[in-house]
Amino acid sequence: MTPSKPDPHTLSSRASRVVLAMALVTAISGYFMGLRQVDRAHGPGASEARQAALFPTAAPNRTSVSPAPSSQEAPTIVDYAGLGNSGLRPNAHWKSSLESLRRDDGRRGAGSTAAAALLPASDAERLLAVKRRAGRRAFDGAPPVVPHPVDATSSANCRVCHAEGLVVRDVVAPRMSHPEMGNCTQCHVPSGGGVPGVASEWSLALAANDFVGKASVGRGSRAWPGAPPTIPHATWMRENCSSCHGTTGLAGLRTSHPERALCTQCHVPDGGFAPGLAEIAELAGSGPGPGLNAPR
Amino acid sequence: MNRRESHVSPRDPVVGGVLVRLADDPAHRQAALTTLAEHPAITLGEAIGDWWTLAVEAENASEGRDLHSWIATVPGVDWVEVVSVHFEGMAEEAGPSPAVEVMA
Amino acid sequence: MNTNTVTASSVPAVSGLDRRRFLKHAALASAAAVAATRSGLTPPAQAVETDTRWDKAPCRFCGTGCHVEVGVRDGKIVGIRGDAKAEVNKGLLCVKGYHVGMILYGKDRLTQPMLRRNGRMEVITWDEAIDVVARRILAAPERFAVYGSGQWTVAEGYASQKLMKAGLANNHIEPNARLCMASAVTGYLSVYGVDEPAGCYDDLDTCDVLILWGNNMAEMHPVLFSRILERRNRGEKIRIIDFSTRRTRTSEFADDYLEFRPQSDLAIANGIAHLLIRSGTYSKEFVEKHCAFKTDTAEHTLDGRPISFADYCRELEAYTPEKVEEISGVPAEKIRMLGELFGRKDVRITSVWCMGMNQHARGTNINRLVHGIHLLSGHWGRPGDAPTSLTGQPSACGTAREVGTLCHLLPGGRVVANPEHRKQSEAIWNLPEGRLNPKPGYHTVQLFEKFCTATDKGGDIQTLFTQVTNPGQSLPNLHKLFKSKQGLEDKFLIVCDVYPTATTELADLILPAAMWVEKNGIYGNSERRTQQWFRMVRPPGNARDDCWMTIAIARRLFELGHPGMKDKEGKFLFTFKNEKGEEVPVWEWERYYDVNVDRALFEEYRLFTRLKHKDLAPYDEYVKARGLRWPVVQQADGSWRETKFRFMEFDDPYVKKGAGIQFYHSVTKDDRAQVWFAPYELPPEVPDAEYPFWLGTGRVLEHWHTGTMTMRVPQLRNAVPHSYVEMHPSDAAEKGFKNGDLVKLKTRRGELELPLWISGRGHPPRGSVFVPFFDERIMINDLTLDAVCPVSKEPDYKKCAVDVQRGSQRSARPPGPTI
């Protein structure tokens, strides 16, 4: 990709939204990174980009396509020297601001109201959500892969969007369910690689694997109609329910009553989904038995 | 089951699942348990960890709230939490077979 | 969608009274469920997920030794989760660990034994295969060699060890661990007289300063690194100092990133010692009570030469901060900062390292020096004050180091050259006196040299049997040490593996193996923790356990009359009895699981472990635990107690009462540890006009070793689909390279084309490039140097001289090794 010769017209509008959102993300993360990092000594380019992110109007306008944005707008990336191969395009015609993104109430599209958010999910919506989740996981319970390039070397970049969660039209940056974990890329890796030369013959032969992972059971059980459903998955590392079920969650998973904060008052984990508290508590207890037909 | 179509009247009888945490002092605990057990609308369940389970019946939601407040004032009760509230009217609409649905 | 309806209770639509009763019960039940959750009791199980059976196993990948729970349904793995009961990882895994179950299901698993006939691989039966191996051995037992790995289970390594050393009196057995932690071993041996860390991962929970010596912990030991980050998130202050030759993900979390020139870590360590001496902040008390001094000599032996403290100080005089800056490029002020840090008594300092210090032309020396500054400064002997090496393989410690599957070792820290040790081993193995061969075998690099050299030119290894490793990709200087086997007609390579690899390409006989939870196993991790698991699923096709193969080969040799397969009473070396006392012919595959062979071998091996205070508990104790750290010593009440901190009186039962700290395996026999001096020396190859760049190699988070497993997991492969070369943007700009360009790397040993990644995963400084070694289509080890540490014989993969040029046109590449 040659950053100085972008051709945004060839992109579909959906794709461009995704790409531009990512460009925005990188610009913002660049801002935060710039605040806390020691200069990586990558020549003058990197520090210039950081300057540009900090003071957008003062940036040297080296890429011809980037008009200087107003202070309300997201900072524009003006120097690509330090960005590596992140699959980015210039975001010059992106007109939104971070403030307005944050205020999105969580329903997709414009004109949604808080009242609309209270509609419980339909079965079809839930199925769709479960399917979409499955697409990013090797099995139910596996850490999801990251559906965008990860150029970041530090988790600060991830936190810019994922700390609170972000909805930009149909693109959702889910809120972290275990923000206390400091090293995001330990478990979450990009699904599309980040290594340049992806189109080369080296990437073409993909891994052939017969593994079939366990699927999500989809929904919890209810003791009787109207009873609060149980939690149909392990809650280990998923203690923050609002991560998936809050306002930035997928439509089929979103709670109909986000105003009630203490989820586990009414929704309890299903016993079948260990590791449960009891298992952890019996730390020193006897382990499970032998596997299939294994003699003792 | 369809939550969207359920209508609950505030006048319908209610059955609630309640958790209470009792005082550490054994004498106070016993006094509280006796008081709770004697109340005709309260069924005493079991002790689990720090908690006692109760089932509470009331003729309507308002009476249920009053009962909740009353339990909190019983000497020896440290804390009350309502875990579930069942509205009679709703279950009748939902049909005869309360069941656990599992999607495999 | 398949919807099962499970009736929760027979529900009455009968009378109002019944209804009420039901609702009250339901209300109580829901309250009970909530109370149970809050009280740490599990709510009653529901009819979900019960068809998946979960069982414990250590992760198959690195040496951290995380425990996973493996979910099995209908004989297949369907899920993996972190084991919350495991002290090592407390329920957390890394991305490899979460996907470890998928490594069994690559489409191209090897499932049949295959023999090369007229240049083609043909499927044969197991009986034929075992017979071929046995007859090759019988033809020339002394020209047979075994090459295994730190991925061997304890029982597998022990069985191989016994077949070779006890049965064939042949010491040509090596693990690939020679390529990864041999320098750590020689470091521990020459400092403490006994291998493996004194401390454990608990040090990470109490240290104030963590020094990473060339260790990209965020990618290589991410679960341990997260343990540190978690403390930070709790508000604890931990200073992370990242010594590195290239900026990595770890550097992003570090308080100090100190970039040094390859090999100059020797000077830095000496610089710290220099400052401790000069400022008088070394621990006089610790040194007087617990230390003796040694220096490396021109011959580079394990024992070195004893020197006085005064001599030691004199040797260090030259290593002033300014001098160290000149050598290493690390600013003098930073060296002073480190000197002051080590001089402080109020902080606890833990040093960790892995391949950066081990794969080093002076690997033993840098290990000695880092132990030295901890001993000298007294940052030793309290939880959090520890020099600790990490390992890269799941049982590098458990199998390679403890079972001693190296050419000079016997189990339990015995050495073949010591007559006393041979005698002890012969007694345990019930061998006739004098059976064991006193002469060490070939170390790894020699072994492959001898195998790849024509017999008439002195290549006296003719048959090589490899198990659980991929030397065709992981050896250095592959053209010389592996590929030149091609065309040598009398050489015979037997490869036992699970997938086609760079090694199977040159194999004459391929034996398909069971892997991980397809067999019973025991691993030993970096912190002396021995971990056990049971078989959970069946291997595919005709794949079989590695340990069975070894026993079956031994049995065939026994049948063919090899005298070494009998003990001194004429009994077969691998005789196992069931509970009724009947001998079970486990060499017949159908009978192999009639007894637990792992358990039987482990109990035999356990006798060795007591000889050097590395006591292991009975097998059944490990079945119950998520691993135990040796020495595991039985208590008065019959229970078994692990040891977290060795040589320290408060925890190690072998320390004399009142001693405080006792190095009871001291090489000077006076309970002292050795503080070594070793000079900074130039690396064997440095960049010059012809080859102006440094080349370093290593791993990435997503792939493990040669990628044979992780490259078959879509989630991991998609994350990093192929190898690449990292370069500084300014160097790339000077050469006119853009991101993604194909460039050619060339060393004195080979050349390679691969894509360029600027400002990617890692950030090498100017004049230096980095290539990961996981990609079998881009084998960087065609280029690496086979120079070894003179003491540990471990090669230096971390530095050689390379030229970088523009690549040719992109050409179609073969999709990978084929058979």
mmCIF file of N, CA and C in Angstrom, chain A residues 36-37 40-42 84-85 138-139 143 153 180 182-183 185-187 189-191 193-194 196-197 201-203 205 207-211 213-214 221 224 236 270 273-274 277 279-280 288-293 295, chain C residues 26 37 46 49 53 55 77-78 80-81 84-85 90-91 93 95 98-99 102 105 107 218 222 226 233 247 249 252 534-536 538 593 701-702 711-712 717-719 722 728 739 742 755-757 763 777 811 813:
data_model
loop_
_atom_site.group_PDB
_atom_site.id
_atom_site.type_symbol
_atom_site.label_atom_id
_atom_site.label_comp_id
_atom_site.label_asym_id
_atom_site.label_seq_id
_atom_site.Cartn_x
_atom_site.Cartn_y
_atom_site.Cartn_z
ATOM 1 N N ARG A 36 2.903 8.324 26.685
ATOM 2 C CA ARG A 36 3.546 7.528 27.724
ATOM 3 C C ARG A 36 4.814 6.814 27.298
ATOM 4 N N GLN A 37 5.147 6.934 26.062
ATOM 5 C CA GLN A 37 6.289 6.133 25.642
ATOM 6 C C GLN A 37 7.566 6.938 25.461
ATOM 7 N N ARG A 40 11.060 5.945 20.478
ATOM 8 C CA ARG A 40 11.592 4.673 20.012
ATOM 9 C C ARG A 40 12.797 4.894 19.095
ATOM 10 N N ALA A 41 13.191 6.119 18.909
ATOM 11 C CA ALA A 41 14.359 6.424 18.096
ATOM 12 C C ALA A 41 14.248 5.852 16.699
ATOM 13 N N HIS A 42 13.130 6.100 16.111
ATOM 14 C CA HIS A 42 12.944 5.625 14.741
ATOM 15 C C HIS A 42 13.068 6.776 13.750
ATOM 16 N N GLY A 84 4.038 1.277 10.269
ATOM 17 C CA GLY A 84 4.146 -0.117 9.865
ATOM 18 C C GLY A 84 3.028 -0.479 8.912
ATOM 19 N N ASN A 85 2.841 -1.749 8.781
ATOM 20 C CA ASN A 85 1.840 -2.211 7.844
ATOM 21 C C ASN A 85 0.554 -2.489 8.596
ATOM 22 N N ALA A 138 -12.415 -20.443 18.172
ATOM 23 C CA ALA A 138 -12.162 -21.822 17.782
ATOM 24 C C ALA A 138 -13.198 -22.753 18.410
ATOM 25 N N PHE A 139 -13.677 -22.385 19.582
ATOM 26 C CA PHE A 139 -14.711 -23.156 20.280
ATOM 27 C C PHE A 139 -15.295 -22.241 21.320
ATOM 28 N N PRO A 143 -10.556 -17.642 23.467
ATOM 29 C CA PRO A 143 -10.497 -16.184 23.327
ATOM 30 C C PRO A 143 -10.770 -15.798 21.875
ATOM 31 N N THR A 153 1.867 -2.445 19.858
ATOM 32 C CA THR A 153 2.790 -3.233 20.644
ATOM 33 C C THR A 153 2.400 -3.176 22.106
ATOM 34 N N GLU A 180 -8.565 -5.962 33.773
ATOM 35 C CA GLU A 180 -7.441 -6.052 34.699
ATOM 36 C C GLU A 180 -6.269 -6.792 34.087
ATOM 37 N N GLY A 182 -3.354 -7.213 31.650
ATOM 38 C CA GLY A 182 -2.591 -6.139 31.039
ATOM 39 C C GLY A 182 -2.034 -6.400 29.658
ATOM 40 N N ASN A 183 -2.022 -7.640 29.245
ATOM 41 C CA ASN A 183 -1.297 -7.985 28.024
ATOM 42 C C ASN A 183 -2.270 -8.581 27.013
ATOM 43 N N THR A 185 -2.556 -8.950 23.790
ATOM 44 C CA THR A 185 -2.171 -9.826 22.682
ATOM 45 C C THR A 185 -1.651 -11.170 23.155
ATOM 46 N N GLN A 186 -1.583 -11.363 24.460
ATOM 47 C CA GLN A 186 -1.249 -12.697 24.968
ATOM 48 C C GLN A 186 -2.276 -13.716 24.497
ATOM 49 N N CYS A 187 -3.534 -13.306 24.445
ATOM 50 C CA CYS A 187 -4.603 -14.249 24.106
ATOM 51 C C CYS A 187 -5.360 -13.862 22.846
ATOM 52 N N VAL A 189 -5.302 -12.533 19.170
ATOM 53 C CA VAL A 189 -4.388 -12.315 18.056
ATOM 54 C C VAL A 189 -5.188 -11.962 16.814
ATOM 55 N N PRO A 190 -4.576 -11.244 15.893
ATOM 56 C CA PRO A 190 -5.329 -10.838 14.707
ATOM 57 C C PRO A 190 -5.731 -12.028 13.854
ATOM 58 N N SER A 191 -6.899 -11.944 13.255
ATOM 59 C CA SER A 191 -7.360 -13.062 12.423
ATOM 60 C C SER A 191 -6.806 -12.956 11.021
ATOM 61 N N GLY A 193 -3.678 -11.702 10.243
ATOM 62 C CA GLY A 193 -2.240 -11.498 10.201
ATOM 63 C C GLY A 193 -1.935 -10.019 10.189
ATOM 64 N N GLY A 194 -0.694 -9.688 10.449
ATOM 65 C CA GLY A 194 -0.338 -8.293 10.371
ATOM 66 C C GLY A 194 0.977 -8.218 9.641
ATOM 67 N N PRO A 196 3.432 -8.133 6.668
ATOM 68 C CA PRO A 196 3.333 -7.696 5.272
ATOM 69 C C PRO A 196 3.642 -8.844 4.324
ATOM 70 N N GLY A 197 3.143 -8.709 3.120
ATOM 71 C CA GLY A 197 3.328 -9.776 2.157
ATOM 72 C C GLY A 197 2.259 -10.843 2.338
ATOM 73 N N GLU A 201 2.485 -15.896 -1.807
ATOM 74 C CA GLU A 201 2.200 -17.326 -1.835
ATOM 75 C C GLU A 201 2.387 -17.977 -0.460
ATOM 76 N N TRP A 202 3.133 -17.295 0.412
ATOM 77 C CA TRP A 202 3.396 -17.899 1.719
ATOM 78 C C TRP A 202 2.148 -17.994 2.584
ATOM 79 N N SER A 203 1.223 -17.071 2.333
ATOM 80 C CA SER A 203 0.039 -17.080 3.179
ATOM 81 C C SER A 203 -1.058 -17.963 2.615
ATOM 82 N N ALA A 205 -1.429 -21.124 1.541
ATOM 83 C CA ALA A 205 -1.742 -22.446 2.073
ATOM 84 C C ALA A 205 -2.173 -22.301 3.520
ATOM 85 N N ALA A 207 -3.997 -23.405 7.159
ATOM 86 C CA ALA A 207 -3.936 -24.597 7.992
ATOM 87 C C ALA A 207 -5.195 -25.434 7.821
ATOM 88 N N ALA A 208 -5.016 -26.680 7.460
ATOM 89 C CA ALA A 208 -6.150 -27.581 7.364
ATOM 90 C C ALA A 208 -6.261 -28.332 8.672
ATOM 91 N N ASN A 209 -7.405 -28.243 9.298
ATOM 92 C CA ASN A 209 -7.544 -28.802 10.631
ATOM 93 C C ASN A 209 -8.955 -29.352 10.801
ATOM 94 N N ASP A 210 -9.063 -30.536 11.380
ATOM 95 C CA ASP A 210 -10.360 -31.197 11.529
ATOM 96 C C ASP A 210 -11.018 -30.943 12.886
ATOM 97 N N PHE A 211 -10.417 -30.083 13.671
ATOM 98 C CA PHE A 211 -10.973 -29.828 15.004
ATOM 99 C C PHE A 211 -12.393 -29.282 14.914
ATOM 100 N N GLY A 213 -14.916 -27.632 17.537
ATOM 101 C CA GLY A 213 -15.026 -27.173 18.920
ATOM 102 C C GLY A 213 -16.441 -27.263 19.433
ATOM 103 N N LYS A 214 -16.570 -27.219 20.732
ATOM 104 C CA LYS A 214 -17.919 -27.244 21.285
ATOM 105 C C LYS A 214 -18.600 -25.916 20.989
ATOM 106 N N SER A 221 -31.099 -21.478 30.997
ATOM 107 C CA SER A 221 -32.349 -22.159 31.300
ATOM 108 C C SER A 221 -33.155 -21.317 32.285
ATOM 109 N N TRP A 224 -38.913 -21.502 35.353
ATOM 110 C CA TRP A 224 -40.297 -21.434 34.863
ATOM 111 C C TRP A 224 -40.406 -20.167 34.039
ATOM 112 N N TRP A 236 -15.762 -17.309 34.231
ATOM 113 C CA TRP A 236 -14.335 -17.070 34.433
ATOM 114 C C TRP A 236 -13.810 -16.103 33.378
ATOM 115 N N ASP A 270 -24.796 -21.448 35.412
ATOM 116 C CA ASP A 270 -25.307 -22.796 35.295
ATOM 117 C C ASP A 270 -24.225 -23.751 35.798
ATOM 118 N N PHE A 273 -21.198 -25.282 33.749
ATOM 119 C CA PHE A 273 -20.122 -24.516 33.134
ATOM 120 C C PHE A 273 -19.043 -24.175 34.129
ATOM 121 N N ALA A 274 -18.226 -25.114 34.438
ATOM 122 C CA ALA A 274 -17.093 -24.845 35.304
ATOM 123 C C ALA A 274 -16.044 -24.100 34.477
ATOM 124 N N LEU A 277 -16.831 -21.563 41.212
ATOM 125 C CA LEU A 277 -16.150 -21.161 42.441
ATOM 126 C C LEU A 277 -15.787 -22.366 43.284
ATOM 127 N N GLU A 279 -14.988 -25.332 42.389
ATOM 128 C CA GLU A 279 -13.806 -26.027 41.890
ATOM 129 C C GLU A 279 -12.537 -25.317 42.332
ATOM 130 N N ILE A 280 -12.582 -24.010 42.263
ATOM 131 C CA ILE A 280 -11.401 -23.256 42.642
ATOM 132 C C ILE A 280 -11.155 -23.413 44.137
ATOM 133 N N PRO A 288 -9.478 -34.807 39.168
ATOM 134 C CA PRO A 288 -10.411 -35.662 38.454
ATOM 135 C C PRO A 288 -9.789 -37.023 38.189
ATOM 136 N N GLY A 289 -10.609 -37.936 37.834
ATOM 137 C CA GLY A 289 -10.144 -39.300 37.590
ATOM 138 C C GLY A 289 -9.389 -39.407 36.297
ATOM 139 N N PRO A 290 -8.987 -40.599 35.957
ATOM 140 C CA PRO A 290 -8.234 -40.803 34.739
ATOM 141 C C PRO A 290 -9.104 -40.621 33.510
ATOM 142 N N GLY A 291 -8.468 -40.469 32.393
ATOM 143 C CA GLY A 291 -9.188 -40.278 31.142
ATOM 144 C C GLY A 291 -9.705 -41.588 30.615
ATOM 145 N N LEU A 292 -10.097 -41.537 29.385
ATOM 146 C CA LEU A 292 -10.684 -42.694 28.718
ATOM 147 C C LEU A 292 -9.860 -43.962 28.914
ATOM 148 N N ASN A 293 -10.431 -44.912 29.554
ATOM 149 C CA ASN A 293 -9.831 -46.239 29.652
ATOM 150 C C ASN A 293 -8.410 -46.253 30.189
ATOM 151 N N PRO A 295 -5.680 -46.913 32.641
ATOM 152 C CA PRO A 295 -5.539 -47.695 33.875
ATOM 153 C C PRO A 295 -4.908 -46.841 34.956
ATOM 154 N N ALA C 26 -39.895 -23.162 44.370
ATOM 155 C CA ALA C 26 -39.081 -22.529 43.316
ATOM 156 C C ALA C 26 -38.393 -21.282 43.858
ATOM 157 N N THR C 37 -23.899 -19.485 45.209
ATOM 158 C CA THR C 37 -22.882 -18.783 44.431
ATOM 159 C C THR C 37 -22.071 -17.861 45.325
ATOM 160 N N GLN C 46 -27.090 -28.356 36.008
ATOM 161 C CA GLN C 46 -28.247 -28.507 35.134
ATOM 162 C C GLN C 46 -27.865 -29.382 33.961
ATOM 163 N N GLU C 49 -24.074 -29.414 28.989
ATOM 164 C CA GLU C 49 -22.636 -29.608 28.981
ATOM 165 C C GLU C 49 -22.181 -30.882 29.664
ATOM 166 N N ARG C 53 -16.491 -34.126 29.026
ATOM 167 C CA ARG C 53 -15.733 -34.527 30.203
ATOM 168 C C ARG C 53 -14.441 -33.708 30.253
ATOM 169 N N ASP C 55 -10.718 -32.917 31.941
ATOM 170 C CA ASP C 55 -9.641 -33.537 32.707
ATOM 171 C C ASP C 55 -8.380 -32.669 32.595
ATOM 172 N N ILE C 77 -11.395 -33.971 21.364
ATOM 173 C CA ILE C 77 -11.286 -32.742 22.143
ATOM 174 C C ILE C 77 -12.215 -31.694 21.541
ATOM 175 N N VAL C 78 -13.023 -31.069 22.388
ATOM 176 C CA VAL C 78 -13.927 -30.034 21.889
ATOM 177 C C VAL C 78 -13.668 -28.669 22.524
ATOM 178 N N ILE C 80 -10.894 -26.223 25.442
ATOM 179 C CA ILE C 80 -9.766 -26.088 26.373
ATOM 180 C C ILE C 80 -10.081 -24.918 27.283
ATOM 181 N N ARG C 81 -9.772 -25.073 28.541
ATOM 182 C CA ARG C 81 -9.867 -23.885 29.399
ATOM 183 C C ARG C 81 -8.714 -23.876 30.393
ATOM 184 N N ALA C 84 -8.133 -23.406 36.799
ATOM 185 C CA ALA C 84 -8.107 -22.454 37.907
ATOM 186 C C ALA C 84 -7.428 -23.035 39.144
ATOM 187 N N LYS C 85 -7.292 -24.353 39.191
ATOM 188 C CA LYS C 85 -6.656 -24.956 40.358
ATOM 189 C C LYS C 85 -5.136 -24.931 40.261
ATOM 190 N N LYS C 90 -3.144 -20.173 37.362
ATOM 191 C CA LYS C 90 -4.363 -19.706 38.031
ATOM 192 C C LYS C 90 -5.526 -19.491 37.067
ATOM 193 N N GLY C 91 -5.655 -20.374 36.106
ATOM 194 C CA GLY C 91 -6.791 -20.299 35.184
ATOM 195 C C GLY C 91 -6.517 -19.546 33.904
ATOM 196 N N LEU C 93 -4.401 -18.635 30.401
ATOM 197 C CA LEU C 93 -3.528 -19.261 29.399
ATOM 198 C C LEU C 93 -3.085 -18.196 28.410
ATOM 199 N N VAL C 95 -2.565 -17.510 24.036
ATOM 200 C CA VAL C 95 -3.371 -17.888 22.871
ATOM 201 C C VAL C 95 -3.014 -19.293 22.385
ATOM 202 N N TYR C 98 -4.856 -21.772 24.739
ATOM 203 C CA TYR C 98 -6.296 -21.876 24.506
ATOM 204 C C TYR C 98 -6.606 -22.716 23.268
ATOM 205 N N HIS C 99 -5.652 -22.798 22.354
ATOM 206 C CA HIS C 99 -5.897 -23.547 21.128
ATOM 207 C C HIS C 99 -5.128 -24.863 21.077
ATOM 208 N N MET C 102 -6.337 -28.168 19.435
ATOM 209 C CA MET C 102 -6.490 -28.293 17.981
ATOM 210 C C MET C 102 -5.264 -28.901 17.306
ATOM 211 N N TYR C 105 -5.546 -32.223 15.494
ATOM 212 C CA TYR C 105 -6.479 -32.453 14.402
ATOM 213 C C TYR C 105 -6.071 -31.855 13.063
ATOM 214 N N LYS C 107 -5.020 -31.930 9.367
ATOM 215 C CA LYS C 107 -5.494 -32.942 8.426
ATOM 216 C C LYS C 107 -4.413 -33.926 8.016
ATOM 217 N N ALA C 218 6.926 -11.116 27.418
ATOM 218 C CA ALA C 218 5.536 -10.862 27.035
ATOM 219 C C ALA C 218 5.088 -11.796 25.912
ATOM 220 N N PRO C 222 4.221 -15.580 28.344
ATOM 221 C CA PRO C 222 3.219 -14.530 28.590
ATOM 222 C C PRO C 222 2.432 -14.721 29.874
ATOM 223 N N SER C 226 2.193 -11.943 32.700
ATOM 224 C CA SER C 226 0.917 -11.397 33.172
ATOM 225 C C SER C 226 0.816 -11.442 34.693
ATOM 226 N N ASN C 233 -1.280 -3.998 38.335
ATOM 227 C CA ASN C 233 -2.667 -3.543 38.309
ATOM 228 C C ASN C 233 -3.269 -3.463 39.697
ATOM 229 N N ARG C 247 13.964 -4.072 20.472
ATOM 230 C CA ARG C 247 12.774 -3.648 21.200
ATOM 231 C C ARG C 247 11.634 -4.613 20.911
ATOM 232 N N ARG C 249 7.660 -6.469 22.458
ATOM 233 C CA ARG C 249 6.437 -6.160 23.194
ATOM 234 C C ARG C 249 6.719 -6.016 24.681
ATOM 235 N N GLU C 252 7.629 -2.542 25.908
ATOM 236 C CA GLU C 252 6.539 -1.576 26.088
ATOM 237 C C GLU C 252 6.065 -1.518 27.524
ATOM 238 N N PHE C 534 -3.349 -38.119 32.174
ATOM 239 C CA PHE C 534 -3.779 -39.402 31.625
ATOM 240 C C PHE C 534 -4.201 -39.259 30.167
ATOM 241 N N ARG C 535 -4.142 -40.361 29.478
ATOM 242 C CA ARG C 535 -4.660 -40.399 28.110
ATOM 243 C C ARG C 535 -6.153 -40.068 28.111
ATOM 244 N N MET C 536 -6.553 -39.227 27.166
ATOM 245 C CA MET C 536 -7.972 -38.837 27.113
ATOM 246 C C MET C 536 -8.626 -39.189 25.794
ATOM 247 N N ARG C 538 -7.936 -41.226 21.707
ATOM 248 C CA ARG C 538 -7.115 -42.217 21.010
ATOM 249 C C ARG C 538 -6.317 -41.542 19.902
ATOM 250 N N TYR C 593 -1.639 -50.785 27.283
ATOM 251 C CA TYR C 593 -2.359 -50.084 28.347
ATOM 252 C C TYR C 593 -2.966 -51.027 29.382
ATOM 253 N N LEU C 701 4.933 -14.981 19.661
ATOM 254 C CA LEU C 701 3.954 -15.487 20.625
ATOM 255 C C LEU C 701 3.095 -16.623 20.070
ATOM 256 N N GLU C 702 2.635 -16.463 18.844
ATOM 257 C CA GLU C 702 1.618 -17.373 18.309
ATOM 258 C C GLU C 702 2.175 -18.726 17.900
ATOM 259 N N MET C 711 1.303 -24.084 13.329
ATOM 260 C CA MET C 711 0.975 -23.680 11.954
ATOM 261 C C MET C 711 -0.213 -24.480 11.416
ATOM 262 N N ARG C 712 -0.635 -25.494 12.151
ATOM 263 C CA ARG C 712 -1.805 -26.267 11.737
ATOM 264 C C ARG C 712 -3.061 -25.861 12.494
ATOM 265 N N ARG C 717 -2.191 -19.701 12.914
ATOM 266 C CA ARG C 717 -1.557 -19.497 11.615
ATOM 267 C C ARG C 717 -2.005 -18.192 10.980
ATOM 268 N N ASN C 718 -3.293 -17.892 11.103
ATOM 269 C CA ASN C 718 -3.781 -16.652 10.508
ATOM 270 C C ASN C 718 -3.156 -15.427 11.167
ATOM 271 N N ALA C 719 -2.819 -15.559 12.431
ATOM 272 C CA ALA C 719 -2.261 -14.411 13.141
ATOM 273 C C ALA C 719 -0.873 -14.062 12.618
ATOM 274 N N HIS C 722 3.291 -16.367 8.069
ATOM 275 C CA HIS C 722 4.591 -16.767 7.528
ATOM 276 C C HIS C 722 5.684 -15.952 8.199
ATOM 277 N N HIS C 728 15.354 -2.088 10.926
ATOM 278 C CA HIS C 728 15.129 -0.704 11.339
ATOM 279 C C HIS C 728 14.679 0.115 10.122
ATOM 280 N N ASN C 739 8.001 -1.819 3.164
ATOM 281 C CA ASN C 739 7.350 -2.878 3.911
ATOM 282 C C ASN C 739 6.787 -3.926 2.964
ATOM 283 N N LEU C 742 10.314 -8.252 -0.826
ATOM 284 C CA LEU C 742 11.079 -9.472 -0.648
ATOM 285 C C LEU C 742 12.562 -9.105 -0.589
ATOM 286 N N PRO C 755 9.878 -11.831 3.206
ATOM 287 C CA PRO C 755 9.333 -10.474 3.204
ATOM 288 C C PRO C 755 9.866 -9.635 4.361
ATOM 289 N N LEU C 756 9.910 -8.349 4.130
ATOM 290 C CA LEU C 756 10.416 -7.404 5.112
ATOM 291 C C LEU C 756 9.258 -6.845 5.923
ATOM 292 N N TRP C 757 9.443 -6.745 7.216
ATOM 293 C CA TRP C 757 8.427 -6.130 8.080
ATOM 294 C C TRP C 757 9.099 -5.022 8.875
ATOM 295 N N HIS C 763 11.383 -4.399 17.066
ATOM 296 C CA HIS C 763 12.060 -3.244 16.481
ATOM 297 C C HIS C 763 13.557 -3.360 16.692
ATOM 298 N N ARG C 777 8.939 -23.150 5.612
ATOM 299 C CA ARG C 777 9.208 -22.770 4.224
ATOM 300 C C ARG C 777 10.286 -21.696 4.128
ATOM 301 N N SER C 811 8.788 -15.861 -6.304
ATOM 302 C CA SER C 811 8.651 -17.117 -7.028
ATOM 303 C C SER C 811 7.732 -18.035 -6.247
ATOM 304 N N ARG C 813 6.563 -20.972 -4.232
ATOM 305 C CA ARG C 813 7.300 -21.800 -3.295
ATOM 306 C C ARG C 813 6.506 -23.073 -3.036
#
